[in-house]
Short mmCIF file of C-alpha atoms in Angstrom, two decimals:
data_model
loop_
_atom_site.label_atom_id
_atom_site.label_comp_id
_atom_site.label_asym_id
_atom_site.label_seq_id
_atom_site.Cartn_x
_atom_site.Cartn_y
_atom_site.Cartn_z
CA UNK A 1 182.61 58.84 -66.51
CA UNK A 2 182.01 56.15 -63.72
CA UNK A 3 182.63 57.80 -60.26
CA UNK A 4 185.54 56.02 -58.05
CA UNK A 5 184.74 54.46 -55.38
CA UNK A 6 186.08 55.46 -51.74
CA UNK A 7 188.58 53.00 -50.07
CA UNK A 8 186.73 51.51 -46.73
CA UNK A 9 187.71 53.46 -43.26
CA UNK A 10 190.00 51.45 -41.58
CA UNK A 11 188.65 51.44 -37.91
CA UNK A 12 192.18 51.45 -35.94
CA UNK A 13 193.21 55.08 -38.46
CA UNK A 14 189.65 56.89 -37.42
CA UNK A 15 190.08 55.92 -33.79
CA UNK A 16 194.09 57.48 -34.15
CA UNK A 17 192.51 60.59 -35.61
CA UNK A 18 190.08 61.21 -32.70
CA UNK A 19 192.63 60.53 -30.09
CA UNK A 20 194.89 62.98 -32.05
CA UNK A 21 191.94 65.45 -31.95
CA UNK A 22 191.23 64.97 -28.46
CA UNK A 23 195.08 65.54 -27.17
CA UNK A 24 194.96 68.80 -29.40
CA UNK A 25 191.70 69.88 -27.82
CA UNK A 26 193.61 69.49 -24.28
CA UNK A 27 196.49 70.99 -24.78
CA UNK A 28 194.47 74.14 -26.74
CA UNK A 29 192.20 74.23 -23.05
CA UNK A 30 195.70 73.99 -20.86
CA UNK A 31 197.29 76.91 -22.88
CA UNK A 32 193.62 79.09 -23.01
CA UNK A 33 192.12 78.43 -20.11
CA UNK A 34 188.45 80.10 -19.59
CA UNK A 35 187.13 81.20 -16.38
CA UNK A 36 184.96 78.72 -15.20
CA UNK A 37 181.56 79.69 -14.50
CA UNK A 38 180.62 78.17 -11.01
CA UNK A 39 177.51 76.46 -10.70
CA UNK A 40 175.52 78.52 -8.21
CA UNK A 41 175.23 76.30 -5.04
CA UNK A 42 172.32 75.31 -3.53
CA UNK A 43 171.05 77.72 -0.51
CA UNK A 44 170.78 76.17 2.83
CA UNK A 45 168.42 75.39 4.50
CA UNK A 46 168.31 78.11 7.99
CA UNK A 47 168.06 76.56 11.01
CA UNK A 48 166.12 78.41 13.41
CA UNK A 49 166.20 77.13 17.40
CA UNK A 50 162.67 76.54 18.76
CA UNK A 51 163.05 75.11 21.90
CA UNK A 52 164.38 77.05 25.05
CA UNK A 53 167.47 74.90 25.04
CA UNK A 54 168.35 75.42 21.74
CA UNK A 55 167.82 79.14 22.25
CA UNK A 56 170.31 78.88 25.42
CA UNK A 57 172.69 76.88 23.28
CA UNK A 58 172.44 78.96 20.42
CA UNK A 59 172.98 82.38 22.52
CA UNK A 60 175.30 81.19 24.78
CA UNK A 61 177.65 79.83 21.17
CA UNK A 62 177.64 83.11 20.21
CA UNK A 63 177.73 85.67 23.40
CA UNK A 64 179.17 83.90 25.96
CA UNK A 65 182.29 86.57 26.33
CA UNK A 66 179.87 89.18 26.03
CA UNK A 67 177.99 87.92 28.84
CA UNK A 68 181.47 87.60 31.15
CA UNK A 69 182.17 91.13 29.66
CA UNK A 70 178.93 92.16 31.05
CA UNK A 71 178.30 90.34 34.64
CA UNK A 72 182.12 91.16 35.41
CA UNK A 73 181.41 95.01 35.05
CA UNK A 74 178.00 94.93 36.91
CA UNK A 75 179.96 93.37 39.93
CA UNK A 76 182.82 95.70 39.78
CA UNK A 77 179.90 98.85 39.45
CA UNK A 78 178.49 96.89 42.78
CA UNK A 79 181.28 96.62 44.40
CA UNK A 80 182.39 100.13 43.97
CA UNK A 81 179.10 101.90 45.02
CA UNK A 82 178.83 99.66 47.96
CA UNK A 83 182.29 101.02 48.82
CA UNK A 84 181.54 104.73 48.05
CA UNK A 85 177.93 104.88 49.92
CA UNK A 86 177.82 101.68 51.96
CA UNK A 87 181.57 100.70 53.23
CA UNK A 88 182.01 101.47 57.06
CA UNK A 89 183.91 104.67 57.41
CA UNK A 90 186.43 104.59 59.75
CA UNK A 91 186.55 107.00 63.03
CA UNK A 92 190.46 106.80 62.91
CA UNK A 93 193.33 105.44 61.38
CA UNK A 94 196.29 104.46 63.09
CA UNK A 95 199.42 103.73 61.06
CA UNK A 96 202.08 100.69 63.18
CA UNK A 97 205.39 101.20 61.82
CA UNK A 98 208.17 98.73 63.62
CA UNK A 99 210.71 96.29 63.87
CA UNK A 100 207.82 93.70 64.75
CA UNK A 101 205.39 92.07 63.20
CA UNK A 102 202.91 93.60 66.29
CA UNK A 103 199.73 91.96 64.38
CA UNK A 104 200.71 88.15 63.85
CA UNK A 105 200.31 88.30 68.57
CA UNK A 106 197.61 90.69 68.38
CA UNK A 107 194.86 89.86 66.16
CA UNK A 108 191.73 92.53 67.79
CA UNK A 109 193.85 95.68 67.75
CA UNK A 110 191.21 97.42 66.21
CA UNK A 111 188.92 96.40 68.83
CA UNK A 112 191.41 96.80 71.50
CA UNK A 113 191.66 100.63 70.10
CA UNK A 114 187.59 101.26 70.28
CA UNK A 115 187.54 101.94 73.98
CA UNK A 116 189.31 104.88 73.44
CA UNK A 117 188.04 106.67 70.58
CA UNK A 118 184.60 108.51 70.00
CA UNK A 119 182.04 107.85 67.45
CA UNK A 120 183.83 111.03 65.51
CA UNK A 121 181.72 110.65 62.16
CA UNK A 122 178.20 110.27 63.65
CA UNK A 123 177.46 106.44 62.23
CA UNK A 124 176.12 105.26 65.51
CA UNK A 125 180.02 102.74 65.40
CA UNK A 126 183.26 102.86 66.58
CA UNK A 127 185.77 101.60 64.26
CA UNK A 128 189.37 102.18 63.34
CA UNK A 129 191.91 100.41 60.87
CA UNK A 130 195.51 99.28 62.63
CA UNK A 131 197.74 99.76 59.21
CA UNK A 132 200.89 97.99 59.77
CA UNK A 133 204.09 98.23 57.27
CA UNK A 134 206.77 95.99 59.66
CA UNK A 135 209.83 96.67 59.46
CA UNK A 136 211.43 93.69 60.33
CA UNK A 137 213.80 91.77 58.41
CA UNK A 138 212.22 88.89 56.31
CA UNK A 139 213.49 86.36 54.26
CA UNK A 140 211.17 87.90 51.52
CA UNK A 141 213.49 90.46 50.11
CA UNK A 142 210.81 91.83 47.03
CA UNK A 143 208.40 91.79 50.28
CA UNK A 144 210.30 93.45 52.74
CA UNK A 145 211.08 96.44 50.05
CA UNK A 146 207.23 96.60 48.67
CA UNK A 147 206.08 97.39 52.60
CA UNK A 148 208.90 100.20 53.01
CA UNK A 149 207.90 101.65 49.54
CA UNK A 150 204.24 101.69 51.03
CA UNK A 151 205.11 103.44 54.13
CA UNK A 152 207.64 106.18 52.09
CA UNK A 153 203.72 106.41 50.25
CA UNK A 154 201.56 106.65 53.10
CA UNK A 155 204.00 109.52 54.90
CA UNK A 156 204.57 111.22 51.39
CA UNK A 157 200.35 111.58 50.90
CA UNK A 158 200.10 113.21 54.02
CA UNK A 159 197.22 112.68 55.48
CA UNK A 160 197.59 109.74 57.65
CA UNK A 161 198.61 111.59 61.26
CA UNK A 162 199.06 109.01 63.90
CA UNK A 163 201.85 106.46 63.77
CA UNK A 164 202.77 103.54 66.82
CA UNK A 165 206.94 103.36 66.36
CA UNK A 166 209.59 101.72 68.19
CA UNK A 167 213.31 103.29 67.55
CA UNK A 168 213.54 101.89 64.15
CA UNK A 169 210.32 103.14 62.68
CA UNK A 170 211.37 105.96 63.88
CA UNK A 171 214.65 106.61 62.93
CA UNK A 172 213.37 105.23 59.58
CA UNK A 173 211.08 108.13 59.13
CA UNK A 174 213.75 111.04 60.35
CA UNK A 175 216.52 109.16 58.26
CA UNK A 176 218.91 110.93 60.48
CA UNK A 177 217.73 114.32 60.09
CA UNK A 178 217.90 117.01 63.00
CA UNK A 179 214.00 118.06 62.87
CA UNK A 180 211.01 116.03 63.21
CA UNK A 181 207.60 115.51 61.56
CA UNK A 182 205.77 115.10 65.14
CA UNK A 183 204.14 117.12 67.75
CA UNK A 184 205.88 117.74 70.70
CA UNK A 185 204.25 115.54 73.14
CA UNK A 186 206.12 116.91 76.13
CA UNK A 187 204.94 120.89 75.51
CA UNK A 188 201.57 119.28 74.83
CA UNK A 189 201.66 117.39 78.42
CA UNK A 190 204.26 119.29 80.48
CA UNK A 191 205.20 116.93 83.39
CA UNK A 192 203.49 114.12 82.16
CA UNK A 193 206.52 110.93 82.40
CA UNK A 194 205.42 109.27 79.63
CA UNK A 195 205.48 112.26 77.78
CA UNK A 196 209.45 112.71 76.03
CA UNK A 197 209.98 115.40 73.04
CA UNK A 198 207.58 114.23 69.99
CA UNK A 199 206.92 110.64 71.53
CA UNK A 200 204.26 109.45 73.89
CA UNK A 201 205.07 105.80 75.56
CA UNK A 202 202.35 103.57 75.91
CA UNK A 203 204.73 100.40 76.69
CA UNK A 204 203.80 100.23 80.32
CA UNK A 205 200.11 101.14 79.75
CA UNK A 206 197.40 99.13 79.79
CA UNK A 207 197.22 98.81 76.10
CA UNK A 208 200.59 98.13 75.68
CA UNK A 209 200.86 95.55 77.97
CA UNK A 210 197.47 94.49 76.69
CA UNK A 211 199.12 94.09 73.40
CA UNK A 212 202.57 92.29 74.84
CA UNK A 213 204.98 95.21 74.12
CA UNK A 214 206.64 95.07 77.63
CA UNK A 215 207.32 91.41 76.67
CA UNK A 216 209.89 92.46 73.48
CA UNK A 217 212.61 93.36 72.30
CA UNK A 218 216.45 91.78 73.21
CA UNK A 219 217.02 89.77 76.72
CA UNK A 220 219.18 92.79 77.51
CA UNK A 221 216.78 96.09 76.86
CA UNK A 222 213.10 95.99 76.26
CA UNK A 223 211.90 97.89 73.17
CA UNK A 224 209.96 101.03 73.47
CA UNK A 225 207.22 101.57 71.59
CA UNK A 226 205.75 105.38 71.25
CA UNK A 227 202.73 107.57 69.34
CA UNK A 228 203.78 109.91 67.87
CA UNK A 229 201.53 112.75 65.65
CA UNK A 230 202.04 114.43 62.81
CA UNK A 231 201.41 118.27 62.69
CA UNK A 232 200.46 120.08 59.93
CA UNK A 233 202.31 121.98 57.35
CA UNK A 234 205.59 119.32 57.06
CA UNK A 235 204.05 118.09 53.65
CA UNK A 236 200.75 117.00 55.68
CA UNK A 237 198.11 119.22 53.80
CA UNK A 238 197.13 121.85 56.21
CA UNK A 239 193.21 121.67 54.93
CA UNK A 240 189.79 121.24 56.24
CA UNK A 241 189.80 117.25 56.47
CA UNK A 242 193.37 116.76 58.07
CA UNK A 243 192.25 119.25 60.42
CA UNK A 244 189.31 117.10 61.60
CA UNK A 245 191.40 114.18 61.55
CA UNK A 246 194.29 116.16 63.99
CA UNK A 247 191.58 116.67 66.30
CA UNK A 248 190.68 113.29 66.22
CA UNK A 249 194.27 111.84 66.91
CA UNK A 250 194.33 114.30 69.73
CA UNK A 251 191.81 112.98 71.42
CA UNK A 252 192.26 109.88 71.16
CA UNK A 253 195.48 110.81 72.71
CA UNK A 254 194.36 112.39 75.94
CA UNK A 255 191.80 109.47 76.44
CA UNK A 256 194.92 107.31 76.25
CA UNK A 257 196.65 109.45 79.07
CA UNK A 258 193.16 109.72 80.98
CA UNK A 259 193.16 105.78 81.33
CA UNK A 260 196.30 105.60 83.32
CA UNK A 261 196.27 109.61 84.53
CA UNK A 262 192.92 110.97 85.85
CA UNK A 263 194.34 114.04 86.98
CA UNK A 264 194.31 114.98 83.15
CA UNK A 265 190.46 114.03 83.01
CA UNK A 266 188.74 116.76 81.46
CA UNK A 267 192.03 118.48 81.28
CA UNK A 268 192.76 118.24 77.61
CA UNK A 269 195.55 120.63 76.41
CA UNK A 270 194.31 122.63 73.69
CA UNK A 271 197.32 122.50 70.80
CA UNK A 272 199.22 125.14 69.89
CA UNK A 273 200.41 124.99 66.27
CA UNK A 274 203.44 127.51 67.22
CA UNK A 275 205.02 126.14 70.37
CA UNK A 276 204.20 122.39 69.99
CA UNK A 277 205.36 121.34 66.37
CA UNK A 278 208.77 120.02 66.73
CA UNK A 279 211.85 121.72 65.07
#
């Protein structure tokens, strides 16, 4: 039996069918897709620094905060062993407390104050800090309260002892009460006129005058401006150190007096804690 013969492949029907078998093939891929298996990328090449710039560059990219980190602490370590071992220690602290801004006229107090202390701590110098918390009115409002709440501080720590006040200092510190913080000046130097309850005037005295204070206050009445010192025991710390530093404001005191009053040189009362303290 003679074999038929296949029809000839029209070219435009076999091109159909592999389109048709090519859109089946994608849509079978969208519907079940395999994980793709990424092609392992090439490593790259490392790039080491060899010169000392690219070192710097490449050290300072990566630690520069460190390095800020780092030199910031060393100069705060610095600065706080130079103030522990190295910092000038003080042979007295005086505390100003008025209605005057005393230190904006009267920029060497500290110096003006040397004459009459001793070298108290044995460093060869004579050196005191002038603290001053004015009380004066400012224009500053936030100010003016930040240097009261600093005073209410210094009194409440207890162991600063000397204090220059005018009237408002110091009725700022009694806030109207009937007893007082101070020694009592006048049992300390009976007879002595500038010597009145718990206050010692230094207005007329050379360092007051020195330092303007017979040149303030209203055009009727001069201000008076007084030391006064803390005893201990009335929330100052009745210890070894604010013992040293009473004897210290004490004699600072009675070279004050000796200046102006000779007849007190080598004189100096000796304090008694039970008939001096005011009450």
């Amino acid at each position: 039996m003679a074999k038929k013969k296949k029809a000839p492949v029209d070219p435009r029907q076999e091109e159909l069918r592999e389109l048709i078998e090519l859109k089946k093939a994608r849509q079978a891929a969208a519907e079940h897709r395999e994980v793709e298996v990424e092609t392992p990328l090439v490593a790259e090449e490392k790039i080491v620094p060899k010169t000392f710039k690219e070192k710097w560059d490449n050290y300072w990219y990566h630690y520069k905060a460190l390095t800020w980190g780092g030199l910031f602490a060393v100069v705060m370590v610095v600065w706080l062993v130079k103030d522990i071992f190295f910092a000038q220690k003080p042979d007295l602290t005086i505390n100003i407390a008025t209605g005057y801004n005393l230190s904006s006229f009267n920029n060497s107090m500290d110096k003006d104050l040397a004459p009459y202390l001793s070298d108290y701590n044995g460093d060869g110098e004579l050196a005191v800090i002038v603290s001053e918390m004015s009380l004066a009115e400012s224009s500053d409002p936030q100010m003016m309260i930040a240097t009261q709440q600093k005073f209410i501080a210094v009194l409440a720590a207890g162991d600063e002892l000397i204090y220059l006040l005018d009237q408002q200092g110091y009725d700022y510190i009694n806030d109207g009460s009937d007893s007082s913080m101070f020694i009592n000046m006048e049992a300390l130097y009976p007879g002595l006129e500038i010597a009145d309850e718990d206050k010692l005037y230094i207005t007329d005295l050379p360092l007051g005058k020195k330092w303007k204070l017979d040149r303030l206050g209203d055009e009727d009445e001069e201000s008076d401006f007084f030391l006064c010192v803390r005893y201990l025991g009335n929330s100052a710390k009745d210890n070894e150190e604010n013992q040293e530093t009473l004897r210290r404001c004490l004699d600072f005191i009675q070279n004050l007096v000796v200046e102006s009053y000779p007849e007190w040189e080598g004189n100096q009362p000796v304090y008694d804690p039970a008939t001096m303290n005011m009450t």
